Tab-separated table of C-alpha atoms in Angstrom:
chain	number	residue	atom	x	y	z
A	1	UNK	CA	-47.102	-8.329	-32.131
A	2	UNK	CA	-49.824	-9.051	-29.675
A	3	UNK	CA	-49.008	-7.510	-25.861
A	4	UNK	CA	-47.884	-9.788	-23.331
A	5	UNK	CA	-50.722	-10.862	-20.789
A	6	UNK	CA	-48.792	-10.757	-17.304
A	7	UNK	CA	-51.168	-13.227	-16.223
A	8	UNK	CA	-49.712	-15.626	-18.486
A	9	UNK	CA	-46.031	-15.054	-17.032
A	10	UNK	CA	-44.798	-17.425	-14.433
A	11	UNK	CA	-40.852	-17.415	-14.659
A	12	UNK	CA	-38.408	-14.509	-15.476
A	13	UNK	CA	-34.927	-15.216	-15.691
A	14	UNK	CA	-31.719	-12.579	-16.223
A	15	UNK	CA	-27.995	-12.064	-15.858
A	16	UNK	CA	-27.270	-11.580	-12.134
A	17	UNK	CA	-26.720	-8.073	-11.987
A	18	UNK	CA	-28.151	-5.204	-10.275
A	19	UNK	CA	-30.072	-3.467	-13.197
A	20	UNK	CA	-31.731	-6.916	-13.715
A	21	UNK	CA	-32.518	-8.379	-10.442
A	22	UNK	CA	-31.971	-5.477	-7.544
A	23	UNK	CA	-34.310	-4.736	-5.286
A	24	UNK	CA	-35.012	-1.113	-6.408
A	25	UNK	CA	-35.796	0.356	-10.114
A	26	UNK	CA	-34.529	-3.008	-12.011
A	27	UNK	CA	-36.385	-4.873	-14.240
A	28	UNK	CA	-37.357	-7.787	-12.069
A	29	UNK	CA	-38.892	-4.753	-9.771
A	30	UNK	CA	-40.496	-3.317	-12.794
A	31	UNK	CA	-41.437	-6.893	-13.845
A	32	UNK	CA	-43.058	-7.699	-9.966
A	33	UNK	CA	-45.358	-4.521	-9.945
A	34	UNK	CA	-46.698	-5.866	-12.832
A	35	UNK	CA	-46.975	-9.576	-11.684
A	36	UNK	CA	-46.203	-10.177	-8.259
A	37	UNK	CA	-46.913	-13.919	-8.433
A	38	UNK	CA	-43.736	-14.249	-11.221
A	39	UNK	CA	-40.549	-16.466	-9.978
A	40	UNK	CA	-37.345	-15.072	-10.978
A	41	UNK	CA	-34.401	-17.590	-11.687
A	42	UNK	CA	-30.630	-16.087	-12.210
A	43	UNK	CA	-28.409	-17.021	-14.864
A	44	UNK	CA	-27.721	-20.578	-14.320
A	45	UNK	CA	-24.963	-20.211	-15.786
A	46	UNK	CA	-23.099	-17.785	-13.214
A	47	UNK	CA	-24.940	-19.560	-10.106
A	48	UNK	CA	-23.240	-23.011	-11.383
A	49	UNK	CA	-19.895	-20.539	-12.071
A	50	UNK	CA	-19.963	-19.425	-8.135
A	51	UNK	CA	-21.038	-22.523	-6.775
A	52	UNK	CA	-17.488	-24.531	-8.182
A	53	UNK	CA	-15.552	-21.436	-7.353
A	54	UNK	CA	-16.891	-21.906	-3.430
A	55	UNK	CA	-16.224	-25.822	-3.440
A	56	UNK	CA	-12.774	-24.586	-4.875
A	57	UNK	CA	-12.170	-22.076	-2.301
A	58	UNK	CA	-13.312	-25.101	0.705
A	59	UNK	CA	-10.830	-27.679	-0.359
A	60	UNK	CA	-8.064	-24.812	0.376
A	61	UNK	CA	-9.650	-24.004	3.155
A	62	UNK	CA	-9.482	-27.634	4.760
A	63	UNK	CA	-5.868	-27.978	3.449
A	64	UNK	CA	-4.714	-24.889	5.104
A	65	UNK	CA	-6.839	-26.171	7.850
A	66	UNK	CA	-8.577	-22.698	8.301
A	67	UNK	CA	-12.209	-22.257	9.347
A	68	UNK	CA	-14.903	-22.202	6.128
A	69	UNK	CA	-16.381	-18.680	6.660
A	70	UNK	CA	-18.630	-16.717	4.170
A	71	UNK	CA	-16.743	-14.118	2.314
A	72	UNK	CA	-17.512	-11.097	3.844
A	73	UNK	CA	-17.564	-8.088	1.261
A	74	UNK	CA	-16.872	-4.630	2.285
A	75	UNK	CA	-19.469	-1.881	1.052
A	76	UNK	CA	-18.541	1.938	1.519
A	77	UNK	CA	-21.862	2.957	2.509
A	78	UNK	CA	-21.424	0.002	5.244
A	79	UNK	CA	-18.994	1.760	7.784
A	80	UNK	CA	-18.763	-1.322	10.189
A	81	UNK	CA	-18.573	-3.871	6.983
A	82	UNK	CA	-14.500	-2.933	6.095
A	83	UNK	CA	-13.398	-3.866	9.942
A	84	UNK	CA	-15.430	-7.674	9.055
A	85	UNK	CA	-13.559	-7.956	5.632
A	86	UNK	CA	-9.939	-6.934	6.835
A	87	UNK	CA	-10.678	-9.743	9.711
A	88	UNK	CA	-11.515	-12.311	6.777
A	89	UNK	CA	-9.116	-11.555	4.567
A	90	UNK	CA	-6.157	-11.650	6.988
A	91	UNK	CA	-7.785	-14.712	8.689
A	92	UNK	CA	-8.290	-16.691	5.210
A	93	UNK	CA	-5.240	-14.945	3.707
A	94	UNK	CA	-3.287	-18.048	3.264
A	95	UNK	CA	-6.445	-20.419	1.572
A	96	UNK	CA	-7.150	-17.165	-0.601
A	97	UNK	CA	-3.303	-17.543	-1.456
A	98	UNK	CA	-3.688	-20.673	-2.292
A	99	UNK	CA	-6.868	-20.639	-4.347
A	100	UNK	CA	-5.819	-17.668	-6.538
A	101	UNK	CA	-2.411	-19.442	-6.907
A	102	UNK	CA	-4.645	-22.224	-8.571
A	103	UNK	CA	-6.148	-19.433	-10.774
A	104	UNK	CA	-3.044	-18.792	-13.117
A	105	UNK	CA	-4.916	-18.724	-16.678
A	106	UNK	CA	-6.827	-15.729	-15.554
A	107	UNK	CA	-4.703	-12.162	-15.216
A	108	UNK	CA	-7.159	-10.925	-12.571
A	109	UNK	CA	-6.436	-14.095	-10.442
A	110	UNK	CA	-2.680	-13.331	-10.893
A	111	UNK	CA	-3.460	-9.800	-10.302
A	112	UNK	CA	-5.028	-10.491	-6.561
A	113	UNK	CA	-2.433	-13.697	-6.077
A	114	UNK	CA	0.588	-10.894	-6.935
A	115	UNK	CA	-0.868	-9.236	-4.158
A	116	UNK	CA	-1.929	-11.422	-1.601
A	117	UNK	CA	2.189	-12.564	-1.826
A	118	UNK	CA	3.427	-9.230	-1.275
A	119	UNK	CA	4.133	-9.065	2.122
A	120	UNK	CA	3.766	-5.147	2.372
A	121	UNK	CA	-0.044	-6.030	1.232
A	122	UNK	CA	-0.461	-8.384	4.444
A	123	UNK	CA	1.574	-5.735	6.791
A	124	UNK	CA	-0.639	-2.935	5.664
A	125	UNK	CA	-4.022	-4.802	5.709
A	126	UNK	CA	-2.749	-6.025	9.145
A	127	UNK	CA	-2.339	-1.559	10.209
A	128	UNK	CA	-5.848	-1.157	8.688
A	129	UNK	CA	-7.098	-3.833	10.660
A	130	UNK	CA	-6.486	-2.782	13.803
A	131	UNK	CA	-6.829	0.781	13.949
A	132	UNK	CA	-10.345	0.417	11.969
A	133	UNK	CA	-11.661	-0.573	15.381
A	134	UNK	CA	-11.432	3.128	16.519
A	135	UNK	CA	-14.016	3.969	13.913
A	136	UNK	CA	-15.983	0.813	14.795
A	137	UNK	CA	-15.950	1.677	18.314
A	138	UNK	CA	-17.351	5.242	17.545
A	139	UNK	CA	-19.562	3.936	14.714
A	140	UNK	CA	-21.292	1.772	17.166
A	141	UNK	CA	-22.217	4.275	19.684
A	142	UNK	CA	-24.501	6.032	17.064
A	143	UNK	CA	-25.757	2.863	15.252
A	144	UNK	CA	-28.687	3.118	17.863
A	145	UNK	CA	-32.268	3.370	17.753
A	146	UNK	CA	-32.347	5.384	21.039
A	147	UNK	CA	-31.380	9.358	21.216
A	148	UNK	CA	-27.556	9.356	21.993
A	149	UNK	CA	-26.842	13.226	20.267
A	150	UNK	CA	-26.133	13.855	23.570
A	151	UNK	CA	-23.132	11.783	23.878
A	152	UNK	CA	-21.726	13.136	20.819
A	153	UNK	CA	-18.813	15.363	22.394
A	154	UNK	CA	-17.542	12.894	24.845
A	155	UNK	CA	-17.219	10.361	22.105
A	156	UNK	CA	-15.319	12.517	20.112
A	157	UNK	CA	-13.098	13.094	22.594
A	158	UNK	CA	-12.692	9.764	23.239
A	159	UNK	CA	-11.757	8.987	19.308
A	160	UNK	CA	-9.257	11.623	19.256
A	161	UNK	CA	-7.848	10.617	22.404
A	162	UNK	CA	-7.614	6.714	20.914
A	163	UNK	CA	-6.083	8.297	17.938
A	164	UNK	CA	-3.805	10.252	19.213
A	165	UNK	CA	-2.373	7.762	22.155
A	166	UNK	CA	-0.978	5.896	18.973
A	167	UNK	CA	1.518	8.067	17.786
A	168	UNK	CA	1.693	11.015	20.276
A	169	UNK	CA	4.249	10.646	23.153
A	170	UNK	CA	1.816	9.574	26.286
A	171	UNK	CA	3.196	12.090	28.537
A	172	UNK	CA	1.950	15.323	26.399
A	173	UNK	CA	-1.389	13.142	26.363
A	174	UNK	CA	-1.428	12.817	30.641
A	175	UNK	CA	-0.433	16.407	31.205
A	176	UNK	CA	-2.208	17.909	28.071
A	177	UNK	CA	-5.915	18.345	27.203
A	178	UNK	CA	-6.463	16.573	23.501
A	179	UNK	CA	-7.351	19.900	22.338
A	180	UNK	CA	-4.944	22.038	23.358
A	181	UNK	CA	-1.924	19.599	21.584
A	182	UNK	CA	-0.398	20.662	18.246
A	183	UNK	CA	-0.295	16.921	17.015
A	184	UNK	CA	1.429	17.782	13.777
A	185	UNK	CA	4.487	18.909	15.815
A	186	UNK	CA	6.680	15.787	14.845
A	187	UNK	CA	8.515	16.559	17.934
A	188	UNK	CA	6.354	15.085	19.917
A	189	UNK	CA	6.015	11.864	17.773
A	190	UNK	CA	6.527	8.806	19.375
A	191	UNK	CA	9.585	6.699	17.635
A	192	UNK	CA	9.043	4.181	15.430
A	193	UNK	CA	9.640	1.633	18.146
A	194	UNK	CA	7.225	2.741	20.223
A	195	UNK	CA	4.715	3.794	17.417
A	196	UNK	CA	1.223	1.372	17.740
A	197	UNK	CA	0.713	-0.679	15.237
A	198	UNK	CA	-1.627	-3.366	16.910
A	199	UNK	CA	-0.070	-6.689	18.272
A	200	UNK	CA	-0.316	-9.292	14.729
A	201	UNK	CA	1.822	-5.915	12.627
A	202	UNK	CA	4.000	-5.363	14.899
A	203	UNK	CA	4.861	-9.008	14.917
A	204	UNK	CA	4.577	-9.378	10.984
A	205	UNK	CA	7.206	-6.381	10.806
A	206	UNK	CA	9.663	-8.643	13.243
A	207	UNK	CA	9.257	-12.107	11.771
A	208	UNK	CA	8.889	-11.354	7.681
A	209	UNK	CA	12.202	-11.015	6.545
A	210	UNK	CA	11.418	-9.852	3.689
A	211	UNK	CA	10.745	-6.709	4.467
A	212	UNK	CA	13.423	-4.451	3.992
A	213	UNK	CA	14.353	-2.081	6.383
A	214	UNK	CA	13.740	0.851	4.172
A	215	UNK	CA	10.452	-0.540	3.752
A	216	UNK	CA	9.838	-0.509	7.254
A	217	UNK	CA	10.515	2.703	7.338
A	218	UNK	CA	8.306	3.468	5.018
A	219	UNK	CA	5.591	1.928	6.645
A	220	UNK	CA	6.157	4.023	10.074
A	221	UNK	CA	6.098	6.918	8.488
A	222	UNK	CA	2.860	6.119	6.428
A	223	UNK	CA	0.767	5.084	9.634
A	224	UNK	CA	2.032	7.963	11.472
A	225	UNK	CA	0.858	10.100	8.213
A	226	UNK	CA	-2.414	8.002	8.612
A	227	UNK	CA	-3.125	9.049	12.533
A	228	UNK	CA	-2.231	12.491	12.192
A	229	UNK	CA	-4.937	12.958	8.878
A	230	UNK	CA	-7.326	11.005	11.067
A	231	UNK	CA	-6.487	12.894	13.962
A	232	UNK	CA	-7.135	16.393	11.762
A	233	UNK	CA	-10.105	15.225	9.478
A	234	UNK	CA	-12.099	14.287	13.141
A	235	UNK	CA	-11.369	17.590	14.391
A	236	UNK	CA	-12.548	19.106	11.190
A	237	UNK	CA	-15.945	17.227	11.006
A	238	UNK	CA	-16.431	17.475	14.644
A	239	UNK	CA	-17.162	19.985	17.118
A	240	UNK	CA	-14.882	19.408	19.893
A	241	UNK	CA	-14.877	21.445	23.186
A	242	UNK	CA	-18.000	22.672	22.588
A	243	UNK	CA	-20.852	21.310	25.225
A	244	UNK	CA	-23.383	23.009	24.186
């Protein structure tokens, strides 16, 4: 079999994947060094596939009369991405409902529209939503081209202060330094009434009636689990009191 002549290559087309098409180590890359001037076309196939699923997704859209936004896809390496998704997926929710509901001959469309009817999955997505904006609001500080090491300790602080204001009694917190408060002491707890939630779960909680109260319950005392290992996993990754 004679070798191929890259000069003679004009087109390379592949399933959609990483391995094939990615920007670093796949064969297109591998393909490129070789011929630069080569056009790569996906499979047509899966490009027609996503391109009905979108027109799908935009009629539910318009008859939920919600805003056509892109889907926005959290990666874990992309700290700031999961506070974007939570925001889409609670401000689509009820198109997504919709469109998955439309789904029913596929189990992994039943899977997601299982989920996206469980009101638990909306009140805990809700949680997640707002208290992400902690991290984002720490994240951001250091997402800078510009020295800012030196504000390192202060923002710290701050986080654990943020964090802790949400489930620690706000007296302890006034008369208390951060560091100096034993915030696994359940004593000092707030109730679950006065526990924050954000604004949209809190209201969720009041108006679904289909959560039980023993599910309620269950969700105080799962946020209030989430602050404290927040609260303790900062600590541990950060030096705190130290201004050196």
């Amino acid at each position: 079999m004679a070798l191929l002549e890259w000069s003679n290559c004009i087109g390379f087309s592949s399933d959609n994947c990483n391995v094939m098409i990615g920007k670093n180590n796949s064969v297109l890359s591998r393909v490129k060094a070789q011929a630069p001037h080569i056009y790569s076309v996906g499979c047509p196939s899966h490009l027609v596939n996503i391109s009905k699923r979108r027109e799908d997704l935009k009629q539910f859209q318009d008859f939920c009369n919600i805003a056509q936004r892109r889907v926005q896809k959290h990666c874990p390496t992309c700290w700031l991405s999961l506070g974007k998704g939570l925001h889409y997926l609670l401000n689509q929710w009820p198109a997504l409902s919709s469109y998955f509901e439309s789904c029913s001959d596929n189990q992994k469309s039943c899977d997601i529209q299982r989920r996206l009817t469980d009101p638990n999955m909306k009140l805990y997505a809700s949680f997640l939503h707002n208290v992400t904006q902690c991290f984002d609001k720490f994240n951001l500080i250091f997402q800078n081209k510009a020295p800012v090491l030196f504000r390192l300790n202060h923002s710290v602080e701050e986080l654990l202060h943020d964090l802790a204001s949400r489930f620690i009694m706000p007296k302890l917190l006034i008369e208390n330094n951060i560091n100096d408060i034993d915030v696994s002491d359940p004593e000092i707890h707030c109730s679950d009434e006065n526990l924050f939630v954000g604004f949209l779960t809190r209201r969720h909680l009041t108006t679904e009636e289909t959560i039980s109260s023993h599910k309620a319950k269950q969700f105080y005392k799962d946020a209030r689990a989430f602050y404290l290992r927040s609260f303790m996993k900062v600590k541990e990754k950060f030096p705190t009191g130290d201004l050196v």
